Every structure is written in structure tokens, then in C-alpha cells.
Amino acid sequence: MRILHTSDWHIGRSFHGHATLDALRGVLDALVARVREHEVDVVIVAGDVFDSAAPAAACYSLLTDTLRSLADAGAAVVVTSGNHDSAARLGFQSSLLRDGIHVVTDPLTIGTPITLADEHGPVHVYGIPFLEPALVRHLWPDAELRSQHHTLAHAMDLIRADIAARGGRSVTIAHCFAAGVDATPGVEREIRQGSLDVVPLAVFDGPDYVALGHIHGRQRLSDAVRYAGAPLHYSFGEADKPRGSWLVELDAAGLASVEWLDLPIPRRLVTIRGALDDLLSDASHAGAVDAWVCAQYTDATPQPEPMRRLQARFPHCATVMHTPEGVRGDDGLTYARRVRAARSDAELVDAFLAHVREGEGASEREAEIIRDVIDERTLTEALA
């Protein structure tokens, strides 16, 4: 049996204020093409199908179109809910879906598999929707469910018990933060508090393959436990991470092979850094003209209209950051102490500039302008 493992579609998420729906549609069309090309039997979507609990109507249309296309390509589809999804909204029409499309959002179905078959016999697919301990604790009052670790461990105990009773090959789907992953700072909206919600890898022992979601980068925790990551780049922190899915092959004995299949990147992400004038003119940045750009300009002082000026050269400049270089270190003085130490109006202005610039006072040219303004004001007051 051939299984395609994907996750974290985040339908409806924006990228620095830019809609991503059209780009995602193109990537998901490419994923459907991979399903046809490799004659995939089952597609797994491991949570975070939508980006919000209340997606717009166009998001539902994209999901419906993609699920229909996957089914038309000959694959069964198993979708589970993630921490971004509303289980109720994602699962409300599950009973109306065509045969072969399964949406798992009900915690009480954990331990009851979706059973598929190939020439070697049955394959039991166990979907675990995202489990918030506080919201599911009442379902299993005899279990200690104080954290993601406890809750996923309980879910896996239910699954292992069913596997032992049924026999055969098995696959599990979960959406969580597993121990050993390399998360992208500021990207995965954390579902952990301290270390309580990190799920140890040993929790997932038992199934032939475990398809995980939540982390946006491809990661292999073991041969049988992997993250596929998101199909689009949703942050500049993800720029160096490939986009794609895992092609998992099960033979009669269980896991036979796992292969990575790349997906196209609609627009690559580039971070450029330097003085603003250099960013606007240096030929070395010419390759970024068609990319999403994060511009970090290093001038000592903020420059006027940096976004407008940068977008004249880089039409897809998405964010601008002022990250000055060569700024003097913090001298430990508070703003009040700087003000009290000033002996003239010019020194008072310089103290303000030093405070807001993290130690960098007025330049020679700025000091000259400050003196001229103060002298003009003094003369005006004297003549009044």
C-alpha cells in the first residue's frame, strides 16, 4: 500500500498581509498530480487543514475541490483536525462525504480504525484529532490527562489495545509537538507550556508508521515517525525548508520504504541585509526581484519610507526591519539620568537621540542642524 503523508495546509493563512489561497491551490494541484503519478492508495492529512476556527467560504471551496480531486485520482483520504481547526466545522459534513474520504474529529473514535486493504490484507488507520487535555478529560474520567503527553499516551494505549486485538498492519495520525523536533521560532503557534506538552517519541511505539502534523518543516524522528511539514512557506523562518510530502510504502511485513516527494514553491523567500542605499542599488541583490523579500537595512538611523522605496525594486517585498549595525553599547543610563545630565538644549536633544537609538547620539551633521534650530528659536524668543 502506498500512503502519501501531508499536513498543515493552513487554508486561509495570509503571508505578511498577502493572501495565499491561489498559491496553495496550485501546490495542492501538484500534490494531486503526485498521487496520480505514484498511484497512491491513501492520502493522510495530519491536522491544521484550516488556519482558523472560522475559515472563509473560499477556504471550504478549496478543501472540497482538493478532496474531490484526490478521490478522483484513486486515493482514499484520511483527514484529522489540528489545533488551528474547529473540529465541529471541519467534521460537520463528514457523514455526507463521498466514499473513501474520512474526516476524523471525534475523540471517542480513537481506537476505532478506518480499515483499508491491499493485496496483503488489511491496513488499520487510526486518526487522533487534536486533543486539548482540559476539553477531553471528561471523556475518560479514570485517566490522568494533565498534559499533551498524558493525553496522547492514553490515546495510543487505546490504539495499541485495538491493534493487539485486530492484528495486521497499522498507521497512526496525530497532531502534536513531539520530543526531538526542530521547531521554527515564531512559526508554529505553540501548543505547549514549558515542557509539559512535549510528547516523548516512545509514546508512538507500536504502529508501522506514525504521520505527525504541527511542525512546518520536514523532519524524521525515526524511520517510522515523521513530520511532513506544510506545503507552503508561511514565514521567512521557513525559507530554507523544503516543501513536499512523504511517500510511505507498506509491504506484507509492515513499513518497507519512505521517500520524499518535493512540491513546487510558488515564490521563493529571500532575506537581504545591508545599508538601504545598497539594497536599492547593489547588483548582488538582483536575484531577489521576483522573490518574497524580507529586507533588513542596517543604517544607524531609521530611513524615510523604506517599504515604498524597496518595493520599487522588489515588488514582493513583504517586510522591512531596521537592524542597525555599529550601534554603541548600552551605557546603563536611564532616560531620566540622561536628561538630568544635559547642560544645554543641544545636549538635551542629544540625550533623547541616544536613548531612542540605544546609545547612538546625534551625528556631526545632525548636531549642526540642532544647533542652528536652537539658535534660531533663541533669536526669535529674544525679538518677541
PDB file of C-alpha atoms in Angstrom, residues 65-294:
ATOM      1  CA  ASP A  65     -12.150  20.724  -4.581  1.00  0.00           C
ATOM      2  CA  THR A  66      -8.907  19.149  -3.359  1.00  0.00           C
ATOM      3  CA  LEU A  67     -10.605  16.248  -1.576  1.00  0.00           C
ATOM      4  CA  ARG A  68     -12.679  15.568  -4.683  1.00  0.00           C
ATOM      5  CA  SER A  69      -9.587  15.656  -6.900  1.00  0.00           C
ATOM      6  CA  LEU A  70      -7.708  13.262  -4.599  1.00  0.00           C
ATOM      7  CA  ALA A  71     -10.622  10.833  -4.670  1.00  0.00           C
ATOM      8  CA  ASP A  72     -10.853  11.141  -8.470  1.00  0.00           C
ATOM      9  CA  ALA A  73      -7.129  10.297  -8.606  1.00  0.00           C
ATOM     10  CA  GLY A  74      -7.946   6.961  -6.988  1.00  0.00           C
ATOM     11  CA  ALA A  75      -6.859   7.591  -3.398  1.00  0.00           C
ATOM     12  CA  ALA A  76      -8.705   7.198  -0.147  1.00  0.00           C
ATOM     13  CA  VAL A  77      -8.251  10.266   2.088  1.00  0.00           C
ATOM     14  CA  VAL A  78      -7.987  10.415   5.878  1.00  0.00           C
ATOM     15  CA  VAL A  79      -8.052  13.908   7.434  1.00  0.00           C
ATOM     16  CA  THR A  80      -7.648  14.712  11.131  1.00  0.00           C
ATOM     17  CA  SER A  81      -8.179  18.015  12.928  1.00  0.00           C
ATOM     18  CA  GLY A  82      -5.302  20.099  14.318  1.00  0.00           C
ATOM     19  CA  ASN A  83      -5.031  22.815  16.933  1.00  0.00           C
ATOM     20  CA  HIS A  84      -5.938  25.524  14.394  1.00  0.00           C
ATOM     21  CA  ASP A  85      -9.054  23.720  13.208  1.00  0.00           C
ATOM     22  CA  SER A  86     -12.513  23.828  14.680  1.00  0.00           C
ATOM     23  CA  ALA A  87     -13.306  20.137  14.993  1.00  0.00           C
ATOM     24  CA  ALA A  88     -17.015  20.897  14.691  1.00  0.00           C
ATOM     25  CA  ARG A  89     -16.639  22.935  11.498  1.00  0.00           C
ATOM     26  CA  LEU A  90     -14.150  20.561   9.903  1.00  0.00           C
ATOM     27  CA  GLY A  91     -16.208  17.494  10.746  1.00  0.00           C
ATOM     28  CA  PHE A  92     -19.762  18.748  10.338  1.00  0.00           C
ATOM     29  CA  GLN A  93     -20.203  17.305   6.833  1.00  0.00           C
ATOM     30  CA  SER A  94     -18.127  14.156   7.288  1.00  0.00           C
ATOM     31  CA  SER A  95     -21.182  11.902   7.076  1.00  0.00           C
ATOM     32  CA  LEU A  96     -22.090  13.483   3.731  1.00  0.00           C
ATOM     33  CA  LEU A  97     -18.701  12.999   2.089  1.00  0.00           C
ATOM     34  CA  ARG A  98     -18.294  10.539  -0.737  1.00  0.00           C
ATOM     35  CA  ASP A  99     -16.981   7.062  -0.040  1.00  0.00           C
ATOM     36  CA  GLY A 100     -13.250   6.947   0.557  1.00  0.00           C
ATOM     37  CA  ILE A 101     -12.980  10.388   2.227  1.00  0.00           C
ATOM     38  CA  HIS A 102     -12.754  10.217   6.011  1.00  0.00           C
ATOM     39  CA  VAL A 103     -12.600  13.216   8.383  1.00  0.00           C
ATOM     40  CA  VAL A 104     -11.665  12.316  11.963  1.00  0.00           C
ATOM     41  CA  THR A 105     -12.589  14.930  14.569  1.00  0.00           C
ATOM     42  CA  ASP A 106     -14.339  12.952  17.333  1.00  0.00           C
ATOM     43  CA  PRO A 107     -12.052  11.893  20.230  1.00  0.00           C
ATOM     44  CA  LEU A 108     -14.395   8.995  21.007  1.00  0.00           C
ATOM     45  CA  THR A 109     -13.452   7.340  17.705  1.00  0.00           C
ATOM     46  CA  ILE A 110      -9.832   6.923  18.857  1.00  0.00           C
ATOM     47  CA  GLY A 111      -9.136   3.200  18.920  1.00  0.00           C
ATOM     48  CA  THR A 112     -11.610   2.509  16.113  1.00  0.00           C
ATOM     49  CA  PRO A 113      -9.676   2.428  12.841  1.00  0.00           C
ATOM     50  CA  ILE A 114     -10.516   3.194   9.268  1.00  0.00           C
ATOM     51  CA  THR A 115      -9.665  -0.158   7.717  1.00  0.00           C
ATOM     52  CA  LEU A 116      -8.372  -0.265   4.159  1.00  0.00           C
ATOM     53  CA  ALA A 117      -6.980  -3.214   2.268  1.00  0.00           C
ATOM     54  CA  ASP A 118      -4.420  -4.167  -0.363  1.00  0.00           C
ATOM     55  CA  GLU A 119      -3.197  -7.457  -1.777  1.00  0.00           C
ATOM     56  CA  HIS A 120      -1.508  -8.271   1.552  1.00  0.00           C
ATOM     57  CA  GLY A 121      -4.611  -7.770   3.674  1.00  0.00           C
ATOM     58  CA  PRO A 122      -5.986  -5.021   5.935  1.00  0.00           C
ATOM     59  CA  VAL A 123      -4.273  -1.798   6.981  1.00  0.00           C
ATOM     60  CA  HIS A 124      -5.810  -0.102  10.016  1.00  0.00           C
ATOM     61  CA  VAL A 125      -5.551   3.707  10.015  1.00  0.00           C
ATOM     62  CA  TYR A 126      -6.067   5.312  13.440  1.00  0.00           C
ATOM     63  CA  GLY A 127      -6.726   9.043  13.387  1.00  0.00           C
ATOM     64  CA  ILE A 128      -6.140  11.078  16.543  1.00  0.00           C
ATOM     65  CA  PRO A 129      -7.759  14.527  16.325  1.00  0.00           C
ATOM     66  CA  PHE A 130      -6.006  17.294  18.237  1.00  0.00           C
ATOM     67  CA  LEU A 131      -6.664  16.663  21.933  1.00  0.00           C
ATOM     68  CA  GLU A 132      -6.808  19.565  24.358  1.00  0.00           C
ATOM     69  CA  PRO A 133      -6.475  17.886  27.764  1.00  0.00           C
ATOM     70  CA  ALA A 134      -8.922  20.217  29.538  1.00  0.00           C
ATOM     71  CA  LEU A 135     -11.599  19.604  26.900  1.00  0.00           C
ATOM     72  CA  VAL A 136     -11.378  15.801  26.673  1.00  0.00           C
ATOM     73  CA  ARG A 137     -10.690  14.938  30.307  1.00  0.00           C
ATOM     74  CA  HIS A 138     -14.384  14.247  30.974  1.00  0.00           C
ATOM     75  CA  LEU A 139     -14.431  11.605  28.243  1.00  0.00           C
ATOM     76  CA  TRP A 140     -12.030   9.383  30.157  1.00  0.00           C
ATOM     77  CA  PRO A 141     -12.578  10.277  33.831  1.00  0.00           C
ATOM     78  CA  ASP A 142     -10.429   7.403  35.081  1.00  0.00           C
ATOM     79  CA  ALA A 143      -7.358   8.530  33.125  1.00  0.00           C
ATOM     80  CA  GLU A 144      -4.873  11.179  34.255  1.00  0.00           C
ATOM     81  CA  LEU A 145      -4.930  13.744  31.470  1.00  0.00           C
ATOM     82  CA  ARG A 146      -2.998  16.771  32.670  1.00  0.00           C
ATOM     83  CA  SER A 147      -0.878  17.372  29.562  1.00  0.00           C
ATOM     84  CA  GLN A 148      -0.436  16.538  25.904  1.00  0.00           C
ATOM     85  CA  HIS A 149       1.947  13.792  26.986  1.00  0.00           C
ATOM     86  CA  HIS A 150      -0.681  12.158  29.193  1.00  0.00           C
ATOM     87  CA  THR A 151      -3.464  12.607  26.657  1.00  0.00           C
ATOM     88  CA  LEU A 152      -1.540  11.261  23.654  1.00  0.00           C
ATOM     89  CA  ALA A 153      -0.228   8.375  25.763  1.00  0.00           C
ATOM     90  CA  HIS A 154      -3.797   7.446  26.681  1.00  0.00           C
ATOM     91  CA  ALA A 155      -4.887   7.671  23.051  1.00  0.00           C
ATOM     92  CA  MET A 156      -2.000   5.466  21.963  1.00  0.00           C
ATOM     93  CA  ASP A 157      -2.851   2.924  24.691  1.00  0.00           C
ATOM     94  CA  LEU A 158      -6.340   2.655  23.201  1.00  0.00           C
ATOM     95  CA  ILE A 159      -4.864   2.229  19.741  1.00  0.00           C
ATOM     96  CA  ARG A 160      -2.297  -0.391  20.794  1.00  0.00           C
ATOM     97  CA  ALA A 161      -5.020  -2.379  22.530  1.00  0.00           C
ATOM     98  CA  ASP A 162      -7.081  -2.395  19.339  1.00  0.00           C
ATOM     99  CA  ILE A 163      -4.048  -3.330  17.222  1.00  0.00           C
ATOM    100  CA  ALA A 164      -3.357  -6.270  19.523  1.00  0.00           C
ATOM    101  CA  ALA A 165      -6.947  -7.471  19.150  1.00  0.00           C
ATOM    102  CA  ARG A 166      -7.211  -6.982  15.378  1.00  0.00           C
ATOM    103  CA  GLY A 167      -3.712  -7.794  14.209  1.00  0.00           C
ATOM    104  CA  GLY A 168      -2.473  -6.669  10.814  1.00  0.00           C
ATOM    105  CA  ARG A 169      -0.600  -3.564   9.768  1.00  0.00           C
ATOM    106  CA  SER A 170      -1.391  -0.146  11.194  1.00  0.00           C
ATOM    107  CA  VAL A 171      -0.821   3.582  10.724  1.00  0.00           C
ATOM    108  CA  THR A 172      -1.495   6.333  13.263  1.00  0.00           C
ATOM    109  CA  ILE A 173      -2.084  10.048  12.630  1.00  0.00           C
ATOM    110  CA  ALA A 174      -1.511  12.703  15.327  1.00  0.00           C
ATOM    111  CA  HIS A 175      -1.039  16.455  15.640  1.00  0.00           C
ATOM    112  CA  CYS A 176       1.342  17.424  18.433  1.00  0.00           C
ATOM    113  CA  PHE A 177       4.782  18.671  19.444  1.00  0.00           C
ATOM    114  CA  ALA A 178       6.937  15.541  19.708  1.00  0.00           C
ATOM    115  CA  ALA A 179      10.232  15.412  21.572  1.00  0.00           C
ATOM    116  CA  GLY A 180      13.272  15.905  19.371  1.00  0.00           C
ATOM    117  CA  VAL A 181      11.755  18.165  16.730  1.00  0.00           C
ATOM    118  CA  ASP A 182      13.412  21.343  15.498  1.00  0.00           C
ATOM    119  CA  ALA A 183      10.670  23.975  15.548  1.00  0.00           C
ATOM    120  CA  THR A 184      10.819  27.226  13.608  1.00  0.00           C
ATOM    121  CA  PRO A 185      10.819  30.138  16.115  1.00  0.00           C
ATOM    122  CA  GLY A 186       7.674  32.207  15.813  1.00  0.00           C
ATOM    123  CA  VAL A 187       6.083  29.928  13.223  1.00  0.00           C
ATOM    124  CA  GLU A 188       4.354  27.008  14.898  1.00  0.00           C
ATOM    125  CA  ARG A 189       1.942  28.624  17.308  1.00  0.00           C
ATOM    126  CA  GLU A 190       2.960  26.582  20.299  1.00  0.00           C
ATOM    127  CA  ILE A 191       0.602  24.106  21.928  1.00  0.00           C
ATOM    128  CA  ARG A 192       2.927  23.536  24.850  1.00  0.00           C
ATOM    129  CA  GLN A 193       3.619  25.158  28.164  1.00  0.00           C
ATOM    130  CA  GLY A 194       7.189  24.712  29.353  1.00  0.00           C
ATOM    131  CA  SER A 195       7.963  21.046  28.760  1.00  0.00           C
ATOM    132  CA  LEU A 196       4.584  19.662  29.886  1.00  0.00           C
ATOM    133  CA  ASP A 197       3.120  19.341  26.402  1.00  0.00           C
ATOM    134  CA  VAL A 198       6.126  17.789  24.676  1.00  0.00           C
ATOM    135  CA  VAL A 199       5.238  14.216  23.762  1.00  0.00           C
ATOM    136  CA  PRO A 200       8.071  11.656  24.108  1.00  0.00           C
ATOM    137  CA  LEU A 201       8.831   9.653  20.997  1.00  0.00           C
ATOM    138  CA  ALA A 202       8.254   6.374  22.839  1.00  0.00           C
ATOM    139  CA  VAL A 203       4.556   7.246  23.142  1.00  0.00           C
ATOM    140  CA  PHE A 204       4.155   6.376  19.457  1.00  0.00           C
ATOM    141  CA  ASP A 205       5.617   2.859  19.669  1.00  0.00           C
ATOM    142  CA  GLY A 206       3.509   0.172  18.032  1.00  0.00           C
ATOM    143  CA  PRO A 207       2.143   1.196  14.616  1.00  0.00           C
ATOM    144  CA  ASP A 208       4.064   0.525  11.427  1.00  0.00           C
ATOM    145  CA  TYR A 209       4.048   4.241  10.608  1.00  0.00           C
ATOM    146  CA  VAL A 210       3.109   7.419  12.513  1.00  0.00           C
ATOM    147  CA  ALA A 211       2.168  10.503  10.441  1.00  0.00           C
ATOM    148  CA  LEU A 212       2.588  13.655  12.518  1.00  0.00           C
ATOM    149  CA  GLY A 213       1.466  17.241  11.951  1.00  0.00           C
ATOM    150  CA  HIS A 214       2.060  20.650  13.602  1.00  0.00           C
ATOM    151  CA  ILE A 215       5.722  21.290  12.717  1.00  0.00           C
ATOM    152  CA  HIS A 216       6.064  23.136   9.395  1.00  0.00           C
ATOM    153  CA  GLY A 217       9.372  21.596   8.334  1.00  0.00           C
ATOM    154  CA  ARG A 218      10.068  18.071   7.122  1.00  0.00           C
ATOM    155  CA  GLN A 219      11.506  16.017   9.978  1.00  0.00           C
ATOM    156  CA  ARG A 220      12.376  12.384  10.588  1.00  0.00           C
ATOM    157  CA  LEU A 221      12.227  11.408  14.265  1.00  0.00           C
ATOM    158  CA  SER A 222      12.690   7.719  13.436  1.00  0.00           C
ATOM    159  CA  ASP A 223      12.151   5.577  10.363  1.00  0.00           C
ATOM    160  CA  ALA A 224       8.519   5.161  11.344  1.00  0.00           C
ATOM    161  CA  VAL A 225       7.728   8.566  12.928  1.00  0.00           C
ATOM    162  CA  ARG A 226       7.883  11.689  10.744  1.00  0.00           C
ATOM    163  CA  TYR A 227       6.583  15.186  10.123  1.00  0.00           C
ATOM    164  CA  ALA A 228       5.776  16.156   6.529  1.00  0.00           C
ATOM    165  CA  GLY A 229       5.586  19.900   7.194  1.00  0.00           C
ATOM    166  CA  ALA A 230       3.459  22.496   5.435  1.00  0.00           C
ATOM    167  CA  PRO A 231       3.014  22.635   1.639  1.00  0.00           C
ATOM    168  CA  LEU A 232       3.680  26.421   1.539  1.00  0.00           C
ATOM    169  CA  HIS A 233       6.229  28.644   3.243  1.00  0.00           C
ATOM    170  CA  TYR A 234       4.295  30.690   5.783  1.00  0.00           C
ATOM    171  CA  SER A 235       7.264  32.522   7.347  1.00  0.00           C
ATOM    172  CA  PHE A 236      10.729  33.726   6.378  1.00  0.00           C
ATOM    173  CA  GLY A 237      11.986  31.426   9.125  1.00  0.00           C
ATOM    174  CA  GLU A 238      10.936  28.500   6.914  1.00  0.00           C
ATOM    175  CA  ALA A 239      12.730  29.721   3.796  1.00  0.00           C
ATOM    176  CA  ASP A 240      15.422  27.026   3.820  1.00  0.00           C
ATOM    177  CA  LYS A 241      12.994  24.159   4.471  1.00  0.00           C
ATOM    178  CA  PRO A 242      11.833  22.029   1.536  1.00  0.00           C
ATOM    179  CA  ARG A 243       8.141  21.664   0.773  1.00  0.00           C
ATOM    180  CA  GLY A 244       6.640  18.298  -0.038  1.00  0.00           C
ATOM    181  CA  SER A 245       5.250  15.073   1.395  1.00  0.00           C
ATOM    182  CA  TRP A 246       6.363  11.594   2.406  1.00  0.00           C
ATOM    183  CA  LEU A 247       5.544   8.636   0.160  1.00  0.00           C
ATOM    184  CA  VAL A 248       5.234   5.666   2.520  1.00  0.00           C
ATOM    185  CA  GLU A 249       5.209   2.091   1.226  1.00  0.00           C
ATOM    186  CA  LEU A 250       3.842  -0.798   3.286  1.00  0.00           C
ATOM    187  CA  ASP A 251       4.504  -4.379   2.250  1.00  0.00           C
ATOM    188  CA  ALA A 252       3.185  -7.588   3.777  1.00  0.00           C
ATOM    189  CA  ALA A 253       5.509  -7.251   6.801  1.00  0.00           C
ATOM    190  CA  GLY A 254       4.899  -3.546   7.524  1.00  0.00           C
ATOM    191  CA  LEU A 255       6.977  -0.464   6.703  1.00  0.00           C
ATOM    192  CA  ALA A 256       9.004  -1.112   3.549  1.00  0.00           C
ATOM    193  CA  SER A 257      10.252   2.344   2.465  1.00  0.00           C
ATOM    194  CA  VAL A 258       9.740   6.091   2.845  1.00  0.00           C
ATOM    195  CA  GLU A 259      10.564   8.549   0.045  1.00  0.00           C
ATOM    196  CA  TRP A 260      10.382  12.345  -0.025  1.00  0.00           C
ATOM    197  CA  LEU A 261       8.425  13.936  -2.875  1.00  0.00           C
ATOM    198  CA  ASP A 262       9.075  17.642  -3.466  1.00  0.00           C
ATOM    199  CA  LEU A 263       6.292  20.106  -4.149  1.00  0.00           C
ATOM    200  CA  PRO A 264       6.761  23.288  -6.211  1.00  0.00           C
ATOM    201  CA  ILE A 265       7.496  26.555  -4.405  1.00  0.00           C
ATOM    202  CA  PRO A 266       5.323  29.282  -5.996  1.00  0.00           C
ATOM    203  CA  ARG A 267       7.622  32.098  -4.897  1.00  0.00           C
ATOM    204  CA  ARG A 268      10.871  31.609  -3.021  1.00  0.00           C
ATOM    205  CA  LEU A 269      11.680  33.548   0.147  1.00  0.00           C
ATOM    206  CA  VAL A 270      14.822  35.677   0.440  1.00  0.00           C
ATOM    207  CA  THR A 271      16.252  37.783   3.282  1.00  0.00           C
ATOM    208  CA  ILE A 272      18.560  40.603   2.192  1.00  0.00           C
ATOM    209  CA  ARG A 273      20.638  42.738   4.542  1.00  0.00           C
ATOM    210  CA  GLY A 274      22.689  45.909   4.180  1.00  0.00           C
ATOM    211  CA  ALA A 275      22.521  49.670   4.112  1.00  0.00           C
ATOM    212  CA  LEU A 276      19.305  50.834   2.475  1.00  0.00           C
ATOM    213  CA  ASP A 277      21.078  52.527  -0.453  1.00  0.00           C
ATOM    214  CA  ASP A 278      22.982  49.303  -1.121  1.00  0.00           C
ATOM    215  CA  LEU A 279      19.786  47.237  -1.046  1.00  0.00           C
ATOM    216  CA  LEU A 280      18.272  49.624  -3.565  1.00  0.00           C
ATOM    217  CA  SER A 281      21.221  49.585  -5.976  1.00  0.00           C
ATOM    218  CA  ASP A 282      23.638  46.686  -5.406  1.00  0.00           C
ATOM    219  CA  ALA A 283      23.586  44.240  -8.335  1.00  0.00           C
ATOM    220  CA  SER A 284      24.161  41.324  -5.974  1.00  0.00           C
ATOM    221  CA  HIS A 285      20.503  41.563  -4.923  1.00  0.00           C
ATOM    222  CA  ALA A 286      19.135  41.366  -8.461  1.00  0.00           C
ATOM    223  CA  GLY A 287      18.154  37.724  -7.985  1.00  0.00           C
ATOM    224  CA  ALA A 288      15.653  38.698  -5.297  1.00  0.00           C
ATOM    225  CA  VAL A 289      13.496  40.837  -7.589  1.00  0.00           C
ATOM    226  CA  ASP A 290      10.926  38.071  -8.163  1.00  0.00           C
ATOM    227  CA  ALA A 291      11.063  36.623  -4.635  1.00  0.00           C
ATOM    228  CA  TRP A 292       9.263  37.379  -1.411  1.00  0.00           C
ATOM    229  CA  VAL A 293      11.734  39.670   0.314  1.00  0.00           C
ATOM    230  CA  CYS A 294      12.487  40.347   3.955  1.00  0.00           C
TER     231      CYS A 294
END
